[in-house]
Amino acid sequence: AGKFRILSVKPQIAGSGCNFQRHCHKAIFVGPTDKFNDFIQACHRIYRFLQTEDVEIHIVYADTQHETVSIMKRKWRQHDELVARMKKIVQTNGLNKGNIAERLKRNSGVERQEHAGQSFVAINNDCVEELQSVDDDSVDQIVTSIPFSDHYEYSPNYNDFGHNKGDDGFFAQFDFLVPELYRVLKPGRMACIHTKDRIEYGVMSGNGMYSVNEFSDKTVTAFKKHGWIYAGRIAIDTDVVRENAQTYRLGHSRNSEDATVMGVGSCEYVLLFRKWHPSMSPGDNARGPHPVLKPKDEYTRGKWQIHASGIWRSSGDELLSPAMLESMSVSQIYRAWRKHCKNNGYSYQTHLEFTEAVERMGKLPATHMLFAPHGHDPNIWTDVLRINTLNTDLKRKTTESHVCPLQLDVIERLIDRYTMAGETVLDPFGGLMSVPYQAIKMKRRGIGIELNPTYYGFGVGFCTSIERDLSAPTLFDLMEAGEEDSSQVAVSEL
């Protein structure tokens, strides 16, 4: 309304639905930012329809922030080029709905790709179609994180499970998948399905307050409908503070105003289903024809107590997705690389692959080396902060759209509990191939099916890398072997 002469606000707020063009034509940004979208949106809340003045945008920055400014300028040029191209498209084709719809038409199906390693197979295809070619009773375990109804579309493809209208549409498509999963799993074995109840806000439900969609219970019903035996669920504890930051519904301030509007944090669940078989005699506790043997000296009582509990905690660690990498600033990528080198030692191939992946994202600087080979020698300083963007805020705002990706340590426990070495683990919603990746590490065979070609490509890279690291003998292997038998070596040399 023009009542205040000066307003101080964050770009991500100023760029979200605010209309400043009637009373403002000057803005000062204190410091540059890697989050160009927040910046340009904030500019266009001032420089827009009904603005009567020339708009002035000032960016104040320190001498140490030239690199971030250059990144902003590059992204601004790319933005201007994109706007110019869009104008040309509209000028050529007009705004006729039919013309635009024809050019933005979705695809149906996918050109199948497959990459097979020694202990994994990654497939880029629709999971329902792909499973139809898999043999009966050929898989030892299924571990997957299913899409959450129509919460998000993972690809512009009609085959995407997220391309449905509500739960009814989702579970209608799900009815084609669940019987195929039942068919390919060995009798008596387990399917471990990671999911979560969905939060519905008042604008979605129409009742003026948030409510909970019991999506996990609907998933149980969908599996039981096709003959699966529901064996219980594992609740994975979540961080209620972090969840509030994502949903803005569990805040302490809101609780102080009216505690009755507050619910509870929403746990993640792993739903456990078993494939029934006539040979599973009730008199023998339904022991299956393919028992998973866990000798007590290897699978300890302590591990069993943790695994058998209905409540699990997770470290939250997961593979780095394209969306996460895209959302990270140069400084955050630098720190992630430095931590990786410290924890894992140096690998030339990993060094090269990671550098090239970041380059494809357009985030590899041309003015300095982002991925220096960090070492541990105290006489060689590899931790000098030469990147000026390291002085900026390091808080990462991820753009990963999956509301609760399946974490690596949860996958590890599920594979450890329900399979033996050498067996096959399937993930029909492979994503980054986290399940095959973990299966390889645990001396199992992994199969992952993914519709999105970008995620499929990243997943192939992860699996190939971990398989190479585990299978190739290295100098350290030889050194360890030599230490075990050093006395015999010394005698033979004499």
CSV table of C-alpha atoms in Angstrom, one decimal:
chain,number,residue,atom,x,y,z
A,1,ALA,CA,0.0,0.0,0.0
A,2,GLY,CA,3.0,2.3,0.0
A,3,LYS,CA,2.9,3.1,3.8
A,4,PHE,CA,6.6,2.2,4.3
A,5,ARG,CA,9.5,4.0,2.6
A,6,ILE,CA,12.0,1.2,3.3
A,7,LEU,CA,11.4,-2.6,3.4
A,8,SER,CA,14.1,-5.1,4.4
A,9,VAL,CA,13.3,-8.7,3.1
A,10,LYS,CA,15.0,-11.8,1.8
A,11,PRO,CA,15.0,-12.3,-2.0
A,12,GLN,CA,13.2,-15.7,-1.7
A,13,ILE,CA,10.3,-13.9,0.1
A,14,ALA,CA,10.3,-10.8,-2.0
A,15,GLY,CA,10.1,-13.0,-5.1
A,16,SER,CA,7.1,-15.0,-3.9
A,17,GLY,CA,3.8,-13.3,-4.7
A,18,CYS,CA,4.7,-9.8,-3.6
A,19,ASN,CA,3.5,-6.8,-5.8
A,20,PHE,CA,5.8,-3.9,-5.3
A,21,GLN,CA,5.4,-2.2,-8.7
A,22,ARG,CA,2.9,0.5,-7.6
A,23,HIS,CA,5.1,2.1,-5.0
A,24,CYS,CA,8.7,0.9,-5.6
A,25,HIS,CA,11.2,1.2,-8.4
A,26,LYS,CA,14.5,0.8,-6.5
A,27,ALA,CA,16.0,-2.3,-4.9
A,28,ILE,CA,19.3,-2.9,-3.2
A,29,PHE,CA,20.6,-6.5,-2.9
A,30,VAL,CA,23.2,-6.7,-0.1
A,31,GLY,CA,25.6,-9.4,-1.4
A,32,PRO,CA,25.4,-11.6,-4.6
A,33,THR,CA,23.7,-15.0,-4.5
A,34,ASP,CA,24.0,-18.4,-6.2
A,35,LYS,CA,20.3,-18.7,-6.1
A,36,PHE,CA,19.6,-16.7,-9.3
A,37,ASN,CA,15.9,-17.7,-9.5
A,38,ASP,CA,15.2,-16.0,-6.1
A,39,PHE,CA,17.0,-13.0,-7.3
A,40,ILE,CA,15.4,-12.6,-10.7
A,41,GLN,CA,11.9,-13.3,-9.3
A,42,ALA,CA,12.5,-10.5,-6.7
A,43,CYS,CA,13.5,-8.1,-9.5
A,44,HIS,CA,10.3,-9.0,-11.4
A,45,ARG,CA,8.0,-8.2,-8.5
A,46,ILE,CA,9.2,-4.6,-9.1
A,47,TYR,CA,9.9,-4.5,-12.8
A,48,ARG,CA,6.5,-5.7,-14.0
A,49,PHE,CA,3.0,-4.7,-15.3
A,50,LEU,CA,1.8,-1.3,-14.1
A,51,GLN,CA,5.3,0.0,-13.2
A,52,THR,CA,5.5,3.7,-14.2
A,53,GLU,CA,9.2,4.4,-13.3
A,54,ASP,CA,12.5,3.2,-14.6
A,55,VAL,CA,13.6,0.4,-12.3
A,56,GLU,CA,17.0,0.5,-10.6
A,57,ILE,CA,18.5,-2.7,-9.2
A,58,HIS,CA,21.7,-2.3,-7.2
A,59,ILE,CA,23.9,-5.2,-6.0
A,60,VAL,CA,26.4,-4.4,-3.3
A,61,TYR,CA,29.2,-6.9,-2.8
A,62,ALA,CA,32.7,-7.2,-1.4
A,63,ASP,CA,36.0,-7.6,-3.4
A,64,THR,CA,36.1,-11.3,-2.3
A,65,GLN,CA,32.8,-12.0,-4.0
A,66,HIS,CA,33.7,-11.4,-7.7
A,67,GLU,CA,33.3,-15.1,-8.5
A,68,THR,CA,29.7,-15.2,-7.3
A,69,VAL,CA,29.0,-12.0,-9.2
A,70,SER,CA,30.4,-13.6,-12.4
A,71,ILE,CA,28.1,-16.6,-11.9
A,72,MET,CA,25.1,-14.3,-11.5
A,73,LYS,CA,26.0,-12.4,-14.7
A,74,ARG,CA,26.3,-15.7,-16.6
A,75,LYS,CA,23.0,-16.9,-15.4
A,76,TRP,CA,21.4,-13.5,-16.2
A,77,ARG,CA,22.7,-13.8,-19.7
A,78,GLN,CA,21.2,-17.3,-20.0
A,79,HIS,CA,17.9,-15.9,-18.6
A,80,ASP,CA,17.8,-13.1,-21.2
A,81,GLU,CA,18.6,-15.6,-24.0
A,82,LEU,CA,15.8,-17.9,-22.8
A,83,VAL,CA,13.3,-15.0,-22.6
A,84,ALA,CA,14.2,-13.9,-26.1
A,85,ARG,CA,13.7,-17.4,-27.4
A,86,MET,CA,10.4,-17.7,-25.7
A,87,LYS,CA,9.3,-14.4,-27.2
A,88,LYS,CA,10.3,-15.6,-30.7
A,89,ILE,CA,8.3,-18.8,-30.2
A,90,VAL,CA,5.2,-16.9,-29.1
A,91,GLN,CA,5.6,-14.5,-32.0
A,92,THR,CA,5.9,-17.4,-34.5
A,93,ASN,CA,3.2,-19.6,-33.1
A,94,GLY,CA,1.0,-17.3,-31.1
A,95,LEU,CA,-0.7,-18.3,-27.8
A,96,ASN,CA,-3.0,-20.7,-29.5
A,97,LYS,CA,-3.6,-23.5,-26.9
A,98,GLY,CA,-3.6,-26.2,-29.5
A,99,ASN,CA,-0.2,-25.2,-31.0
A,100,ILE,CA,1.5,-25.0,-27.6
A,101,ALA,CA,-0.1,-28.3,-26.5
A,102,GLU,CA,1.1,-30.0,-29.6
A,103,ARG,CA,4.7,-28.9,-28.9
A,104,LEU,CA,4.6,-29.8,-25.2
A,105,LYS,CA,3.0,-33.1,-25.8
A,106,ARG,CA,4.0,-35.8,-23.3
A,107,ASN,CA,5.7,-39.0,-24.3
A,108,SER,CA,4.3,-42.4,-23.7
A,109,GLY,CA,6.7,-45.2,-23.2
A,110,VAL,CA,10.5,-45.0,-23.3
A,111,GLU,CA,13.3,-46.3,-25.5
A,112,ARG,CA,14.7,-49.1,-23.4
A,113,GLN,CA,18.3,-48.9,-22.2
A,114,GLU,CA,20.2,-51.5,-20.2
A,115,HIS,CA,23.6,-51.5,-18.5
A,116,ALA,CA,24.8,-54.7,-17.0
A,117,GLY,CA,27.8,-55.1,-14.6
A,118,GLN,CA,29.2,-58.1,-12.9
A,119,SER,CA,26.7,-57.9,-10.1
A,120,PHE,CA,24.0,-55.5,-11.2
A,121,VAL,CA,21.6,-54.7,-14.0
A,122,ALA,CA,20.2,-51.1,-14.5
A,123,ILE,CA,17.3,-50.7,-16.9
A,124,ASN,CA,15.8,-47.5,-18.2
A,125,ASN,CA,12.2,-48.5,-18.9
A,126,ASP,CA,8.6,-48.6,-17.6
A,127,CYS,CA,8.7,-51.0,-14.6
A,128,VAL,CA,5.4,-52.7,-15.4
A,129,GLU,CA,6.4,-53.4,-19.0
A,130,GLU,CA,9.9,-54.5,-17.9
A,131,LEU,CA,8.8,-56.9,-15.2
A,132,GLN,CA,6.6,-58.8,-17.7
A,133,SER,CA,9.8,-60.1,-19.2
A,134,VAL,CA,11.3,-61.3,-15.8
A,135,ASP,CA,11.0,-65.0,-15.0
A,136,ASP,CA,8.6,-66.3,-12.3
A,137,ASP,CA,10.1,-66.8,-8.8
A,138,SER,CA,13.5,-65.4,-9.8
A,139,VAL,CA,14.0,-62.5,-7.3
A,140,ASP,CA,15.0,-63.0,-3.7
A,141,GLN,CA,13.9,-59.7,-2.3
A,142,ILE,CA,12.1,-56.5,-3.4
A,143,VAL,CA,13.2,-53.2,-1.8
A,144,THR,CA,11.7,-50.0,-3.1
A,145,SER,CA,10.4,-46.5,-2.3
A,146,ILE,CA,7.2,-46.1,-4.2
A,147,PRO,CA,5.9,-42.8,-5.6
A,148,PHE,CA,3.4,-41.0,-3.2
A,149,SER,CA,0.3,-41.0,-5.4
A,150,ASP,CA,0.3,-37.7,-7.5
A,151,HIS,CA,2.6,-35.8,-5.1
A,152,TYR,CA,5.2,-35.4,-7.9
A,153,GLU,CA,5.9,-36.4,-11.5
A,154,TYR,CA,9.4,-37.7,-11.9
A,155,SER,CA,9.3,-37.5,-15.7
A,156,PRO,CA,7.1,-35.9,-18.5
A,157,ASN,CA,5.9,-39.4,-19.4
A,158,TYR,CA,2.4,-40.9,-19.3
A,159,ASN,CA,3.9,-44.0,-17.8
A,160,ASP,CA,5.0,-42.1,-14.7
A,161,PHE,CA,3.0,-43.2,-11.7
A,162,GLY,CA,2.9,-39.6,-10.6
A,163,HIS,CA,0.9,-38.7,-13.7
A,164,ASN,CA,-2.5,-39.6,-12.1
A,165,LYS,CA,-5.4,-37.7,-10.6
A,166,GLY,CA,-5.4,-38.5,-6.9
A,167,ASP,CA,-5.1,-41.8,-5.1
A,168,ASP,CA,-7.8,-43.5,-7.2
A,169,GLY,CA,-5.8,-43.0,-10.4
A,170,PHE,CA,-2.5,-43.9,-8.7
A,171,PHE,CA,-3.8,-47.2,-7.3
A,172,ALA,CA,-5.5,-48.1,-10.5
A,173,GLN,CA,-2.1,-48.0,-12.2
A,174,PHE,CA,-0.6,-49.7,-9.2
A,175,ASP,CA,-2.8,-52.7,-9.8
A,176,PHE,CA,-0.8,-53.5,-12.9
A,177,LEU,CA,2.5,-53.5,-10.9
A,178,VAL,CA,1.7,-55.3,-7.7
A,179,PRO,CA,0.8,-58.7,-9.4
A,180,GLU,CA,4.0,-58.6,-11.4
A,181,LEU,CA,6.0,-58.1,-8.2
A,182,TYR,CA,4.2,-61.0,-6.6
A,183,ARG,CA,5.0,-63.2,-9.7
A,184,VAL,CA,8.7,-62.5,-9.9
A,185,LEU,CA,9.5,-62.9,-6.2
A,186,LYS,CA,10.4,-66.3,-4.8
A,187,PRO,CA,7.8,-68.0,-2.6
A,188,GLY,CA,8.1,-67.1,1.1
A,189,ARG,CA,10.3,-64.1,0.4
A,190,MET,CA,9.8,-60.4,1.4
A,191,ALA,CA,8.9,-57.2,-0.4
A,192,CYS,CA,9.9,-54.1,1.6
A,193,ILE,CA,8.0,-51.1,0.5
A,194,HIS,CA,9.1,-47.6,1.7
A,195,THR,CA,6.3,-45.0,2.0
A,196,LYS,CA,4.8,-42.3,4.1
A,197,ASP,CA,1.4,-40.8,4.9
A,198,ARG,CA,0.7,-37.6,3.0
A,199,ILE,CA,-0.2,-34.3,4.5
A,200,GLU,CA,-3.3,-32.6,2.9
A,201,TYR,CA,-3.6,-28.9,3.5
A,202,GLY,CA,-6.9,-27.1,4.0
A,203,VAL,CA,-7.0,-25.8,0.5
A,204,MET,CA,-6.7,-29.4,-0.7
A,205,SER,CA,-9.2,-31.0,1.6
A,206,GLY,CA,-11.6,-28.1,1.8
A,207,ASN,CA,-12.0,-28.3,5.5
A,208,GLY,CA,-9.8,-25.3,6.4
A,209,MET,CA,-7.1,-27.2,8.2
A,210,TYR,CA,-4.5,-29.8,7.4
A,211,SER,CA,-5.4,-33.5,7.6
A,212,VAL,CA,-3.5,-36.7,7.1
A,213,ASN,CA,-4.1,-39.0,4.0
A,214,GLU,CA,-3.5,-42.5,5.3
A,215,PHE,CA,-1.5,-43.4,2.1
A,216,SER,CA,0.5,-46.2,3.9
A,217,ASP,CA,-2.7,-48.0,4.8
A,218,LYS,CA,-4.0,-47.7,1.3
A,219,THR,CA,-0.8,-49.2,0.1
A,220,VAL,CA,-1.3,-52.2,2.5
A,221,THR,CA,-4.8,-52.7,1.0
A,222,ALA,CA,-3.4,-52.6,-2.5
A,223,PHE,CA,-0.9,-55.4,-1.8
A,224,LYS,CA,-3.3,-57.6,0.2
A,225,LYS,CA,-5.8,-57.3,-2.7
A,226,HIS,CA,-3.3,-59.3,-4.9
A,227,GLY,CA,-2.5,-62.0,-2.4
A,228,TRP,CA,0.4,-60.6,-0.4
A,229,ILE,CA,0.6,-61.4,3.3
A,230,TYR,CA,1.0,-58.2,5.3
A,231,ALA,CA,3.8,-58.9,7.9
A,232,GLY,CA,3.9,-55.5,9.7
A,233,ARG,CA,5.6,-52.2,9.3
A,234,ILE,CA,8.8,-50.5,10.5
A,235,ALA,CA,8.4,-46.9,11.6
A,236,ILE,CA,11.4,-44.7,10.8
A,237,ASP,CA,11.6,-41.8,13.2
A,238,THR,CA,11.8,-38.3,11.7
A,239,ASP,CA,13.0,-34.9,12.8
A,240,VAL,CA,9.9,-32.9,13.6
A,241,VAL,CA,11.8,-29.6,13.5
A,242,ARG,CA,13.1,-30.3,9.9
A,243,GLU,CA,9.6,-31.4,8.9
A,244,ASN,CA,8.1,-28.2,10.2
A,245,ALA,CA,10.7,-26.3,8.1
A,246,GLN,CA,9.3,-28.1,5.0
A,247,THR,CA,5.6,-28.0,5.8
A,248,TYR,CA,5.1,-24.9,8.1
A,249,ARG,CA,2.5,-26.8,10.2
A,250,LEU,CA,4.2,-27.8,13.4
A,251,GLY,CA,5.8,-24.6,14.6
A,252,HIS,CA,6.2,-23.7,18.3
A,253,SER,CA,4.7,-20.3,17.6
A,254,ARG,CA,1.6,-21.9,16.1
A,255,ASN,CA,1.4,-24.2,19.1
A,256,SER,CA,1.4,-21.2,21.5
A,257,GLU,CA,-1.6,-19.7,19.7
A,258,ASP,CA,-3.8,-22.8,19.6
A,259,ALA,CA,-2.4,-26.2,20.5
A,260,THR,CA,-5.5,-27.9,19.0
A,261,VAL,CA,-4.3,-27.2,15.4
A,262,MET,CA,-1.1,-29.2,16.0
A,263,GLY,CA,-0.8,-32.8,15.0
A,264,VAL,CA,2.4,-34.8,15.1
A,265,GLY,CA,5.4,-35.4,12.8
A,266,SER,CA,4.8,-38.0,10.1
A,267,CYS,CA,6.9,-41.1,10.3
A,268,GLU,CA,8.3,-42.9,7.3
A,269,TYR,CA,7.3,-46.5,7.0
A,270,VAL,CA,8.7,-49.7,5.5
A,271,LEU,CA,5.8,-52.0,4.9
A,272,LEU,CA,6.7,-55.7,4.9
A,273,PHE,CA,4.9,-58.1,2.7
A,274,ARG,CA,5.5,-61.8,2.2
A,275,LYS,CA,4.7,-64.0,-0.8
A,276,TRP,CA,2.5,-66.9,0.3
A,277,HIS,CA,3.1,-70.4,-1.0
A,278,PRO,CA,1.2,-73.7,-0.3
A,279,SER,CA,4.4,-75.3,0.9
A,280,MET,CA,4.5,-72.8,3.8
A,281,SER,CA,3.1,-75.1,6.5
A,282,PRO,CA,1.3,-73.3,9.4
A,283,GLY,CA,2.6,-75.9,11.7
A,284,ASP,CA,6.2,-74.9,11.0
A,285,ASN,CA,5.6,-71.1,11.5
A,286,ALA,CA,5.1,-70.8,7.7
A,287,ARG,CA,8.7,-71.5,7.0
A,288,GLY,CA,9.2,-70.9,3.3
A,289,PRO,CA,10.8,-73.1,0.6
A,290,HIS,CA,13.7,-70.6,0.3
A,291,PRO,CA,14.6,-69.9,3.9
A,292,VAL,CA,17.1,-67.1,4.7
A,293,LEU,CA,19.6,-68.6,7.0
A,294,LYS,CA,21.2,-66.4,9.6
A,295,PRO,CA,23.8,-68.3,11.7
A,296,LYS,CA,23.9,-66.9,15.3
A,297,ASP,CA,27.6,-66.3,15.3
A,298,GLU,CA,27.3,-64.1,12.2
A,299,TYR,CA,23.9,-62.5,12.7
A,300,THR,CA,24.2,-61.5,16.4
A,301,ARG,CA,21.5,-61.2,19.0
A,302,GLY,CA,22.3,-57.5,19.2
A,303,LYS,CA,21.8,-57.0,15.5
A,304,TRP,CA,18.6,-59.0,15.6
A,305,GLN,CA,17.1,-56.9,18.4
A,306,ILE,CA,17.8,-53.7,16.5
A,307,HIS,CA,16.4,-55.1,13.2
A,308,ALA,CA,13.4,-56.8,14.8
A,309,SER,CA,12.3,-53.5,16.5
A,310,GLY,CA,9.3,-51.8,14.9
A,311,ILE,CA,11.0,-48.4,15.3
A,312,TRP,CA,14.2,-47.5,13.3
A,313,ARG,CA,16.4,-44.5,13.1
A,314,SER,CA,18.3,-43.5,10.0
A,315,SER,CA,21.4,-41.4,9.4
A,316,GLY,CA,19.6,-39.8,6.4
A,317,ASP,CA,22.6,-40.5,4.1
A,318,GLU,CA,21.7,-41.0,0.5
A,319,LEU,CA,23.2,-40.8,-3.0
A,320,LEU,CA,23.7,-37.3,-4.4
A,321,SER,CA,21.0,-36.7,-7.0
A,322,PRO,CA,21.0,-34.3,-10.0
A,323,ALA,CA,18.5,-32.1,-8.3
A,324,MET,CA,20.6,-31.9,-5.1
A,325,LEU,CA,23.7,-31.1,-7.2
A,326,GLU,CA,21.9,-28.4,-9.1
A,327,SER,CA,20.7,-26.8,-5.9
A,328,MET,CA,24.2,-26.7,-4.3
A,329,SER,CA,26.4,-23.6,-4.5
A,330,VAL,CA,30.0,-23.9,-5.7
A,331,SER,CA,31.1,-23.6,-2.1
A,332,GLN,CA,28.9,-26.5,-1.0
A,333,ILE,CA,30.2,-28.7,-3.8
A,334,TYR,CA,33.7,-27.8,-2.8
A,335,ARG,CA,33.1,-28.8,0.8
A,336,ALA,CA,31.4,-32.0,-0.2
A,337,TRP,CA,34.4,-33.0,-2.3
A,338,ARG,CA,36.8,-32.1,0.4
A,339,LYS,CA,34.9,-34.3,2.9
A,340,HIS,CA,34.8,-37.1,0.4
A,341,CYS,CA,38.6,-37.0,-0.1
A,342,LYS,CA,39.1,-37.0,3.7
A,343,ASN,CA,36.9,-40.0,4.3
A,344,ASN,CA,37.6,-42.2,1.3
A,345,GLY,CA,41.1,-41.4,0.1
A,346,TYR,CA,42.0,-40.4,-3.4
A,347,SER,CA,40.6,-42.1,-6.6
A,348,TYR,CA,41.5,-40.7,-9.9
A,349,GLN,CA,38.5,-42.2,-11.7
A,350,THR,CA,36.1,-40.8,-9.0
A,351,HIS,CA,37.9,-37.4,-9.2
A,352,LEU,CA,37.4,-37.3,-13.0
A,353,GLU,CA,33.8,-38.5,-13.0
A,354,PHE,CA,32.7,-36.0,-10.3
A,355,THR,CA,34.5,-33.1,-12.1
A,356,GLU,CA,32.8,-34.0,-15.4
A,357,ALA,CA,29.4,-34.4,-13.7
A,358,VAL,CA,29.6,-30.9,-12.2
A,359,GLU,CA,30.8,-29.5,-15.5
A,360,ARG,CA,27.7,-30.9,-17.2
A,361,MET,CA,25.7,-29.0,-14.6
A,362,GLY,CA,27.4,-25.8,-15.6
A,363,LYS,CA,28.9,-25.3,-12.2
A,364,LEU,CA,32.6,-25.9,-12.9
A,365,PRO,CA,34.4,-22.5,-12.5
A,366,ALA,CA,36.7,-21.4,-15.3
A,367,THR,CA,38.8,-19.2,-13.0
A,368,HIS,CA,40.0,-21.6,-10.4
A,369,MET,CA,40.3,-25.3,-9.6
A,370,LEU,CA,37.3,-26.5,-7.7
A,371,PHE,CA,38.3,-30.1,-7.2
A,372,ALA,CA,41.9,-30.0,-5.9
A,373,PRO,CA,43.2,-33.4,-4.8
A,374,HIS,CA,43.1,-32.9,-1.0
A,375,GLY,CA,45.7,-34.7,1.0
A,376,HIS,CA,46.6,-35.5,4.6
A,377,ASP,CA,50.2,-34.5,4.7
A,378,PRO,CA,50.5,-31.7,7.3
A,379,ASN,CA,53.3,-30.1,5.3
A,380,ILE,CA,51.1,-29.7,2.3
A,381,TRP,CA,48.2,-27.3,2.8
A,382,THR,CA,45.2,-28.3,0.7
A,383,ASP,CA,42.5,-26.7,2.9
A,384,VAL,CA,43.2,-23.0,2.1
A,385,LEU,CA,39.9,-21.4,1.3
A,386,ARG,CA,40.6,-19.8,-2.1
A,387,ILE,CA,37.0,-19.8,-3.3
A,388,ASN,CA,35.5,-16.5,-2.4
A,389,THR,CA,32.0,-18.0,-2.2
A,390,LEU,CA,33.1,-20.0,0.8
A,391,ASN,CA,32.4,-16.8,2.8
A,392,THR,CA,28.7,-16.9,1.9
A,393,ASP,CA,25.9,-18.6,3.7
A,394,LEU,CA,26.4,-22.4,3.4
A,395,LYS,CA,22.8,-23.4,4.2
A,396,ARG,CA,21.7,-25.7,1.5
A,397,LYS,CA,18.1,-25.6,0.2
A,398,THR,CA,17.7,-28.9,-1.7
A,399,THR,CA,15.3,-29.1,-4.6
A,400,GLU,CA,15.0,-32.8,-4.3
A,401,SER,CA,11.3,-33.5,-4.9
A,402,HIS,CA,10.9,-36.9,-3.3
A,403,VAL,CA,9.4,-36.2,0.2
A,404,CYS,CA,11.3,-39.0,1.9
A,405,PRO,CA,14.0,-40.7,-0.3
A,406,LEU,CA,15.0,-44.2,0.9
A,407,GLN,CA,18.2,-43.9,2.9
A,408,LEU,CA,21.2,-46.1,2.4
A,409,ASP,CA,21.4,-47.4,5.9
A,410,VAL,CA,17.8,-48.5,5.8
A,411,ILE,CA,18.4,-50.3,2.6
A,412,GLU,CA,21.5,-52.0,4.2
A,413,ARG,CA,19.5,-53.3,7.1
A,414,LEU,CA,16.6,-54.6,5.0
A,415,ILE,CA,19.0,-56.5,2.7
A,416,ASP,CA,21.0,-57.8,5.6
A,417,ARG,CA,17.9,-59.1,7.3
A,418,TYR,CA,16.0,-60.8,4.5
A,419,THR,CA,18.7,-62.0,2.0
A,420,MET,CA,21.9,-64.0,1.9
A,421,ALA,CA,25.1,-63.3,0.0
A,422,GLY,CA,24.8,-63.9,-3.7
A,423,GLU,CA,21.1,-63.4,-3.9
A,424,THR,CA,19.2,-60.9,-6.1
A,425,VAL,CA,17.5,-57.7,-4.9
A,426,LEU,CA,15.0,-55.8,-7.1
A,427,ASP,CA,13.9,-52.2,-7.1
A,428,PRO,CA,11.2,-51.4,-9.6
A,429,PHE,CA,11.5,-47.6,-8.9
A,430,GLY,CA,15.3,-47.6,-9.1
A,431,GLY,CA,15.8,-43.8,-9.1
A,432,LEU,CA,19.6,-43.3,-8.5
A,433,MET,CA,19.9,-47.1,-8.1
A,434,SER,CA,20.5,-46.8,-4.4
A,435,VAL,CA,19.2,-50.4,-3.8
A,436,PRO,CA,21.5,-52.0,-6.5
A,437,TYR,CA,24.3,-49.8,-5.2
A,438,GLN,CA,23.9,-51.1,-1.6
A,439,ALA,CA,23.3,-54.7,-2.9
A,440,ILE,CA,26.7,-54.6,-4.7
A,441,LYS,CA,28.4,-53.4,-1.5
A,442,MET,CA,26.8,-56.3,0.4
A,443,LYS,CA,27.9,-59.0,-2.1
A,444,ARG,CA,24.4,-59.4,-3.6
A,445,ARG,CA,23.1,-58.9,-7.1
A,446,GLY,CA,21.0,-55.8,-7.8
A,447,ILE,CA,18.4,-55.0,-10.4
A,448,GLY,CA,17.1,-51.5,-10.8
A,449,ILE,CA,14.4,-50.2,-13.2
A,450,GLU,CA,14.0,-46.5,-13.7
A,451,LEU,CA,11.8,-44.5,-16.1
A,452,ASN,CA,13.7,-41.2,-15.8
A,453,PRO,CA,16.7,-41.4,-18.2
A,454,THR,CA,18.7,-38.7,-16.2
A,455,TYR,CA,18.4,-40.6,-12.9
A,456,TYR,CA,19.1,-43.9,-14.7
A,457,GLY,CA,22.4,-42.4,-16.0
A,458,PHE,CA,23.5,-41.2,-12.6
A,459,GLY,CA,22.5,-44.6,-11.1
A,460,VAL,CA,24.6,-46.5,-13.7
A,461,GLY,CA,27.6,-44.3,-12.8
A,462,PHE,CA,27.2,-45.0,-9.0
A,463,CYS,CA,26.8,-48.8,-9.5
A,464,THR,CA,29.7,-49.0,-11.9
A,465,SER,CA,31.9,-47.0,-9.6
A,466,ILE,CA,31.2,-49.1,-6.4
A,467,GLU,CA,31.5,-52.3,-8.4
A,468,ARG,CA,34.9,-51.3,-9.7
A,469,ASP,CA,36.1,-50.3,-6.3
A,470,LEU,CA,35.1,-53.6,-4.7
A,471,SER,CA,36.2,-55.9,-7.4
A,472,ALA,CA,39.6,-54.5,-8.5
A,473,PRO,CA,42.5,-55.5,-6.3
A,474,THR,CA,44.6,-52.5,-5.2
A,475,LEU,CA,47.9,-51.8,-3.7
A,476,PHE,CA,46.4,-51.7,-0.3
A,477,ASP,CA,45.0,-55.2,-0.7
A,478,LEU,CA,48.5,-56.5,-1.5
A,479,MET,CA,50.0,-54.6,1.4
A,480,GLU,CA,47.5,-56.1,3.9
A,481,ALA,CA,48.2,-59.5,2.6
A,482,GLY,CA,51.9,-59.0,2.9
A,483,GLU,CA,51.5,-57.8,6.5
A,484,GLU,CA,49.6,-61.0,7.5
A,485,ASP,CA,52.5,-63.2,6.2
A,486,SER,CA,55.5,-60.9,6.6
A,487,SER,CA,57.6,-63.5,8.4
A,488,GLN,CA,57.3,-66.1,5.5
A,489,VAL,CA,58.2,-63.4,3.0
A,490,ALA,CA,61.3,-62.5,5.0
A,491,VAL,CA,62.5,-66.1,5.1
A,492,SER,CA,61.9,-66.7,1.4
A,493,GLU,CA,63.9,-63.6,0.6
A,494,LEU,CA,66.8,-64.8,2.7
